[in-house]
Coordinates of C-alpha atoms in Angstrom, one line a residue:
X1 CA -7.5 -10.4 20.3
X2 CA -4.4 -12.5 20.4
X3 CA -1.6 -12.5 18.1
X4 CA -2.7 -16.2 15.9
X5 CA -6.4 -13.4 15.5
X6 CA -4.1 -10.3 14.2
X7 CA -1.5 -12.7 12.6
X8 CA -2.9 -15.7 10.9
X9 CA -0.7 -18.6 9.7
X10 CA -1.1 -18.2 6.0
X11 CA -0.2 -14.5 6.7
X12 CA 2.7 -15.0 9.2
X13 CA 4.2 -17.9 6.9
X14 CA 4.7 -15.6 4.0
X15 CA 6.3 -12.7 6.0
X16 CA 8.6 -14.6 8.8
X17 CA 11.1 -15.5 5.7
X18 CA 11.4 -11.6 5.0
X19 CA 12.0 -9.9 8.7
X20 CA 15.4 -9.4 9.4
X21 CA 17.3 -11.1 11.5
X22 CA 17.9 -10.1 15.1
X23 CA 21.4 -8.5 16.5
X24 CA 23.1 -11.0 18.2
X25 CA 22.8 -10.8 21.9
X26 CA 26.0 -10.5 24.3
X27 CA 27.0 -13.4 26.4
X28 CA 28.1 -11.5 29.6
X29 CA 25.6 -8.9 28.8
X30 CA 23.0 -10.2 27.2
X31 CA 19.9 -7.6 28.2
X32 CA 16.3 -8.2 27.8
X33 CA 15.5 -10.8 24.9
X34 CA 13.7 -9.0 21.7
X35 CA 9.9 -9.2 21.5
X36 CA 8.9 -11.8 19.6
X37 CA 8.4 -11.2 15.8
X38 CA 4.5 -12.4 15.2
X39 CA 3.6 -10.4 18.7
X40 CA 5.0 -7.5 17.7
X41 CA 3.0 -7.6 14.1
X42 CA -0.2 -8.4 15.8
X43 CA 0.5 -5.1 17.8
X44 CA 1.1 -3.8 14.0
X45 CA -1.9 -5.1 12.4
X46 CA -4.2 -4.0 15.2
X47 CA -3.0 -0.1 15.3
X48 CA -3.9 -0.6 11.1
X49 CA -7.1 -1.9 12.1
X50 CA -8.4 0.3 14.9
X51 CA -6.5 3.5 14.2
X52 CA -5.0 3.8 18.1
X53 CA -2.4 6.0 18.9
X54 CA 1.0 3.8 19.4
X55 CA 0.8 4.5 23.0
X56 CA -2.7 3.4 23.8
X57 CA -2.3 -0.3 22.5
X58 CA -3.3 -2.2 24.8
X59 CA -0.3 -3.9 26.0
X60 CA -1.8 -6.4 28.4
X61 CA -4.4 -8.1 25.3
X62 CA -1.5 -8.2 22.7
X63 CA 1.3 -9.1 24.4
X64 CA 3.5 -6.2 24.0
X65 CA 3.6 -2.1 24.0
X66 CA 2.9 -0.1 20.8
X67 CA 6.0 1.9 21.7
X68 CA 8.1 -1.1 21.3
X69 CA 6.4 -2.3 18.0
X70 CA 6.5 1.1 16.3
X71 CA 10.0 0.7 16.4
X72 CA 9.6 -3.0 15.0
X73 CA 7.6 -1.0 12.1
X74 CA 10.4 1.5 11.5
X75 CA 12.9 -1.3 11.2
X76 CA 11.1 -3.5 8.6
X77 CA 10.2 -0.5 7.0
X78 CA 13.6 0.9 6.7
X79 CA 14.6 -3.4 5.8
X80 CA 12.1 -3.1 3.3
X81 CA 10.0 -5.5 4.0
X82 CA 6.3 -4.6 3.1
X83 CA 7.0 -3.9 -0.8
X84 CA 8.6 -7.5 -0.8
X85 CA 5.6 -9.1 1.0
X86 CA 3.4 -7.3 -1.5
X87 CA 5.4 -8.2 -4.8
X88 CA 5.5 -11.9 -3.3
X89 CA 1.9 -12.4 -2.7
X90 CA 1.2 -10.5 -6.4
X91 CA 3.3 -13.1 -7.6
X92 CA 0.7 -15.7 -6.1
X93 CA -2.4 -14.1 -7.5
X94 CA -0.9 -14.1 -11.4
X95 CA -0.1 -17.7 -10.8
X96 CA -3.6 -18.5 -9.6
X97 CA -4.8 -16.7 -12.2
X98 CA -6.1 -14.0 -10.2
X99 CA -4.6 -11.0 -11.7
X100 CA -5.9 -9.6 -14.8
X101 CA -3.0 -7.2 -16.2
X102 CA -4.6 -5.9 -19.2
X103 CA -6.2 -3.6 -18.1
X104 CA -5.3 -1.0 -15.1
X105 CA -6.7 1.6 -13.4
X106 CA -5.2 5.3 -11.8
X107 CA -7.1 7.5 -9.0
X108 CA -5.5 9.2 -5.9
X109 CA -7.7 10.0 -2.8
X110 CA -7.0 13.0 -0.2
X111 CA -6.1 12.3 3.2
X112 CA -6.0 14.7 6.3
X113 CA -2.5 14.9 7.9
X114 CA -2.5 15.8 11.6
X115 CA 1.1 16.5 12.0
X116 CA 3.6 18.2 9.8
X117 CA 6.2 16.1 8.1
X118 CA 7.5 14.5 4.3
X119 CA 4.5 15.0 1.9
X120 CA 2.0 16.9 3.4
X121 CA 0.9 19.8 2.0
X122 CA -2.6 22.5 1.7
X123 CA -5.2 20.2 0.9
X124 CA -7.1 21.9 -2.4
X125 CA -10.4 19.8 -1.1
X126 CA -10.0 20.5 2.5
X127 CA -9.8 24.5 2.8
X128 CA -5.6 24.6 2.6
X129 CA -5.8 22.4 5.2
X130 CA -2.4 20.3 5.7
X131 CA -3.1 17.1 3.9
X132 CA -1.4 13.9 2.1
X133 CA -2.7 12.1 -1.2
X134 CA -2.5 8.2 -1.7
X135 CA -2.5 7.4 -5.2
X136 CA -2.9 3.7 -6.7
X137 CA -2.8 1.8 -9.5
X138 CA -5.1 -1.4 -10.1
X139 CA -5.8 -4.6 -12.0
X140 CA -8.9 -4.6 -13.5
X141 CA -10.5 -6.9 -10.6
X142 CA -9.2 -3.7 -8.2
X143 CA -6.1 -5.7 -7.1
X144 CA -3.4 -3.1 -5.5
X145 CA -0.3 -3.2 -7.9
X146 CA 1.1 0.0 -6.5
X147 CA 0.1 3.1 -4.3
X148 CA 2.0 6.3 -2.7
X149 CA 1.7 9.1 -0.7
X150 CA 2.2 12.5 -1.6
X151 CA 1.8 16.0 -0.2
X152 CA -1.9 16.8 -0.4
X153 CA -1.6 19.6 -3.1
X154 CA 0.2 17.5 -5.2
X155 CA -1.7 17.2 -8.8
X156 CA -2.7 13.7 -9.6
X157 CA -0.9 13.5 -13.1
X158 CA 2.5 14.3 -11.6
X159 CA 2.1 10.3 -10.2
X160 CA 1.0 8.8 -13.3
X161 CA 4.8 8.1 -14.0
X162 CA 5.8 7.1 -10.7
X163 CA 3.1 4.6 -10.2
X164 CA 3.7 2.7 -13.5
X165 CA 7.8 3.1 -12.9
X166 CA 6.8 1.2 -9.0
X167 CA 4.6 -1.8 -10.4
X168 CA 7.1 -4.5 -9.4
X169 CA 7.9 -7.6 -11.6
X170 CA 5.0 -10.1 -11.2
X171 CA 5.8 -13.8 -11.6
X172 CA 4.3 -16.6 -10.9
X173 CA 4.2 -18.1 -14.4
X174 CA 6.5 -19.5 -17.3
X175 CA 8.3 -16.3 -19.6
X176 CA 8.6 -12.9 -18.5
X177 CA 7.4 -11.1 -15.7
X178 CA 4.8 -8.9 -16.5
X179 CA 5.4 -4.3 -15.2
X180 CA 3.3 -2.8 -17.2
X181 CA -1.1 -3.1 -18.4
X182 CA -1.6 -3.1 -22.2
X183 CA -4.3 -0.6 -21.2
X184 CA -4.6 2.3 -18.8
X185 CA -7.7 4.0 -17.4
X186 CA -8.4 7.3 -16.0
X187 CA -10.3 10.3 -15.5
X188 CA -9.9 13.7 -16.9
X189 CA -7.5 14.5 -14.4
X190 CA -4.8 12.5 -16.2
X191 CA -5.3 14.0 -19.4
X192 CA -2.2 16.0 -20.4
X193 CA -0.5 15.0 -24.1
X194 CA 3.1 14.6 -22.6
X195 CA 1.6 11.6 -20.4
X196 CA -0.4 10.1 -23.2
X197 CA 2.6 10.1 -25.3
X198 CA 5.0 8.6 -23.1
X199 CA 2.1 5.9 -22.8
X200 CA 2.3 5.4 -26.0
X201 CA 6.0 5.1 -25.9
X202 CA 5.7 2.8 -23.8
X203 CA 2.9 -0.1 -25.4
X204 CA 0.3 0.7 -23.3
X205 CA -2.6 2.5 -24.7
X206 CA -4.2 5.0 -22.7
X207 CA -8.0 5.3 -21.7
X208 CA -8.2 8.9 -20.3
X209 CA -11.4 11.0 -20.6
X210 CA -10.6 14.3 -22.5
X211 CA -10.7 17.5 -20.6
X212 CA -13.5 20.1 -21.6
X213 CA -15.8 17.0 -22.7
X214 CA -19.5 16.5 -21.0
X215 CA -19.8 14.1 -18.7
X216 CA -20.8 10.8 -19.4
X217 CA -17.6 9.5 -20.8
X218 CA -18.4 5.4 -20.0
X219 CA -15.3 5.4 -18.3
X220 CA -16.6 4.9 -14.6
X221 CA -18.3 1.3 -15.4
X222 CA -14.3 0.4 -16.0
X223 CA -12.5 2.8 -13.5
X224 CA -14.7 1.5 -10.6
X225 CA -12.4 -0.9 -9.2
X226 CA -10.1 1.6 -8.4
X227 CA -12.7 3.6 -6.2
X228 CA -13.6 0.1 -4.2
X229 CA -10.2 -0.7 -3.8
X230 CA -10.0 3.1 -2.0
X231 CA -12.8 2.0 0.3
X232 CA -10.8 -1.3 0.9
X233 CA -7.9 0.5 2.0
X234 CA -9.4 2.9 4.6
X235 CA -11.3 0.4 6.2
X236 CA -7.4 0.4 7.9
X237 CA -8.9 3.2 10.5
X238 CA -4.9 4.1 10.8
X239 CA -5.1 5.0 6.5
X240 CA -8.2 7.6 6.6
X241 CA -6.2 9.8 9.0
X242 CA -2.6 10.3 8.5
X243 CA -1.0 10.6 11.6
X244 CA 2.8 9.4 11.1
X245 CA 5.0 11.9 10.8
X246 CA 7.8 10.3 8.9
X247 CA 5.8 9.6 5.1
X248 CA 7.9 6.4 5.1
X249 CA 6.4 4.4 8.2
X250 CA 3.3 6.0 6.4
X251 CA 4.1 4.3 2.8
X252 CA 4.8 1.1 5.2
X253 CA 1.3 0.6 6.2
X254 CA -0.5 1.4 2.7
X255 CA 2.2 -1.5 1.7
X256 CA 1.1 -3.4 4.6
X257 CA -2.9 -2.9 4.0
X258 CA -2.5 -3.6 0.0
X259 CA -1.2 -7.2 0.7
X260 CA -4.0 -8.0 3.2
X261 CA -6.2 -7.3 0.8
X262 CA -4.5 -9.2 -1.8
X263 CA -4.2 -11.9 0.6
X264 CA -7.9 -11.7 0.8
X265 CA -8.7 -12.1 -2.3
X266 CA -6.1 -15.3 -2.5
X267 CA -8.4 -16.7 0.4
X268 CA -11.8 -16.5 -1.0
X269 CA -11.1 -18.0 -4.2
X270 CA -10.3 -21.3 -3.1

């Protein structure tokens, strides 16, 4: 696969704008001239895809060795570059009309973490195993709006907050931009008064079922979305596995993943 494969235009238009600029090169010593931008995201996007180690890429197919590119990630990731592509192409589904902010919905979904680092922690579903959690918030057509990572034993409610406080301002028509759903669904996991108030508190009503209730709450034919959208995500082979050690280059890639798939979705409905 070549980089215009890994890296199509409509992708590589939207996120050439947001890389940083090179250092400036010397002009008696000028050294070996940087690896080209698009090359090294190919390498990128094809470690998301397959799940390789950095160090087996295969430098001769993409142009360039993982080794080099993970430090292109750790640059645009410390540059901030991922939540900016996200936020811009979220800005492009609301004024397609393709986001439906009315209604949101919460999950998080455990992880295995093969080496130590930020956020990992005994995994309560794998045997205390060390772990990580993603947690994400959705549209109601399953649209990524925000998603972390936490340590594995982290309880799902502790990132209610968080997730709502990291939906960025979506524009992309006339008046405000929109932060927050009018509604928010969930499962019993989420149910804790303090959150419900602060919900409240904040105009968005909250859709939790109660804890202690039978099963059967009606929820799931909303709530859904937020399970598909989990799917969509570790399809990235690199996401069902956590292997980076620094949570951050970690976060980078579930930012990276969520705008492919919104990206996606821009492409099928036209």
């Amino acid at each position: 696969m070549s980089s215009p494969d890994l890296v199509p235009n409509d992708l590589w238009e939207r996120i050439a704008p947001l890389l940083p600029p090179h250092p400036p090169r010397r002009r008696h010593h000028p050294g070996r001239r940087p690896i080209d931008d698009r090359m090294a995201l190919a390498d990128i996007v094809y470690v998301l895809r397959t799940g390789v180690a950095w160090r087996d890429v295969p430098a001769s197919t993409i142009g360039c060795s993982g080794v080099t590119c993970w430090r292109r990630l750790r640059d645009w990731t410390e540059a901030g570059v991922w939540p900016r592509l996200h936020q811009l192409l979220l800005d492009e589904l609301r004024a397609a009309g393709l986001l439906d902010l009315n209604d949101a919905a919460i999950d998080g979904s455990h992880v295995r973490a093969l080496k130590r680092g930020d956020h990992v922690g005994p995994s309560p579903v794998d045997r205390g195993r060390p772990g990580s959690k993603h947690h994400l918030i959705v549209d109601a057509h399953g649209t990524p709006l925000a998603v972390s990572v936490t340590g594995g034993n982290r309880h799902d409610v502790t990132q209610m907050l968080p997730l709502l406080a990291a939906i960025p301002p979506i524009r992309g028509v006339r008046g405000r931009p929109r932060r927050k759903p009018r509604r928010l669904y969930a499962d019993r996991g989420y149910d804790y008064p303090s959150h419900r108030r602060h919900l409240w508190k904040r105009g968005i009503k909250p859709v939790i079922a109660r804890r202690g209730s039978p099963h059967g709450s009606g929820l799931g034919t909303i709530r859904w979305v937020v399970e598909r959208t989990f799917a969509w995500l570790h399809q990235f082979k690199r996401l069902r596995i956590r292997y980076e050690h620094r949570a951050d280059l970690h976060q980078g890639l579930l930012d990276l993943a969520c705008s492919l798939i919104c990206l996606r979705r821009l492409r099928t409905s036209f």
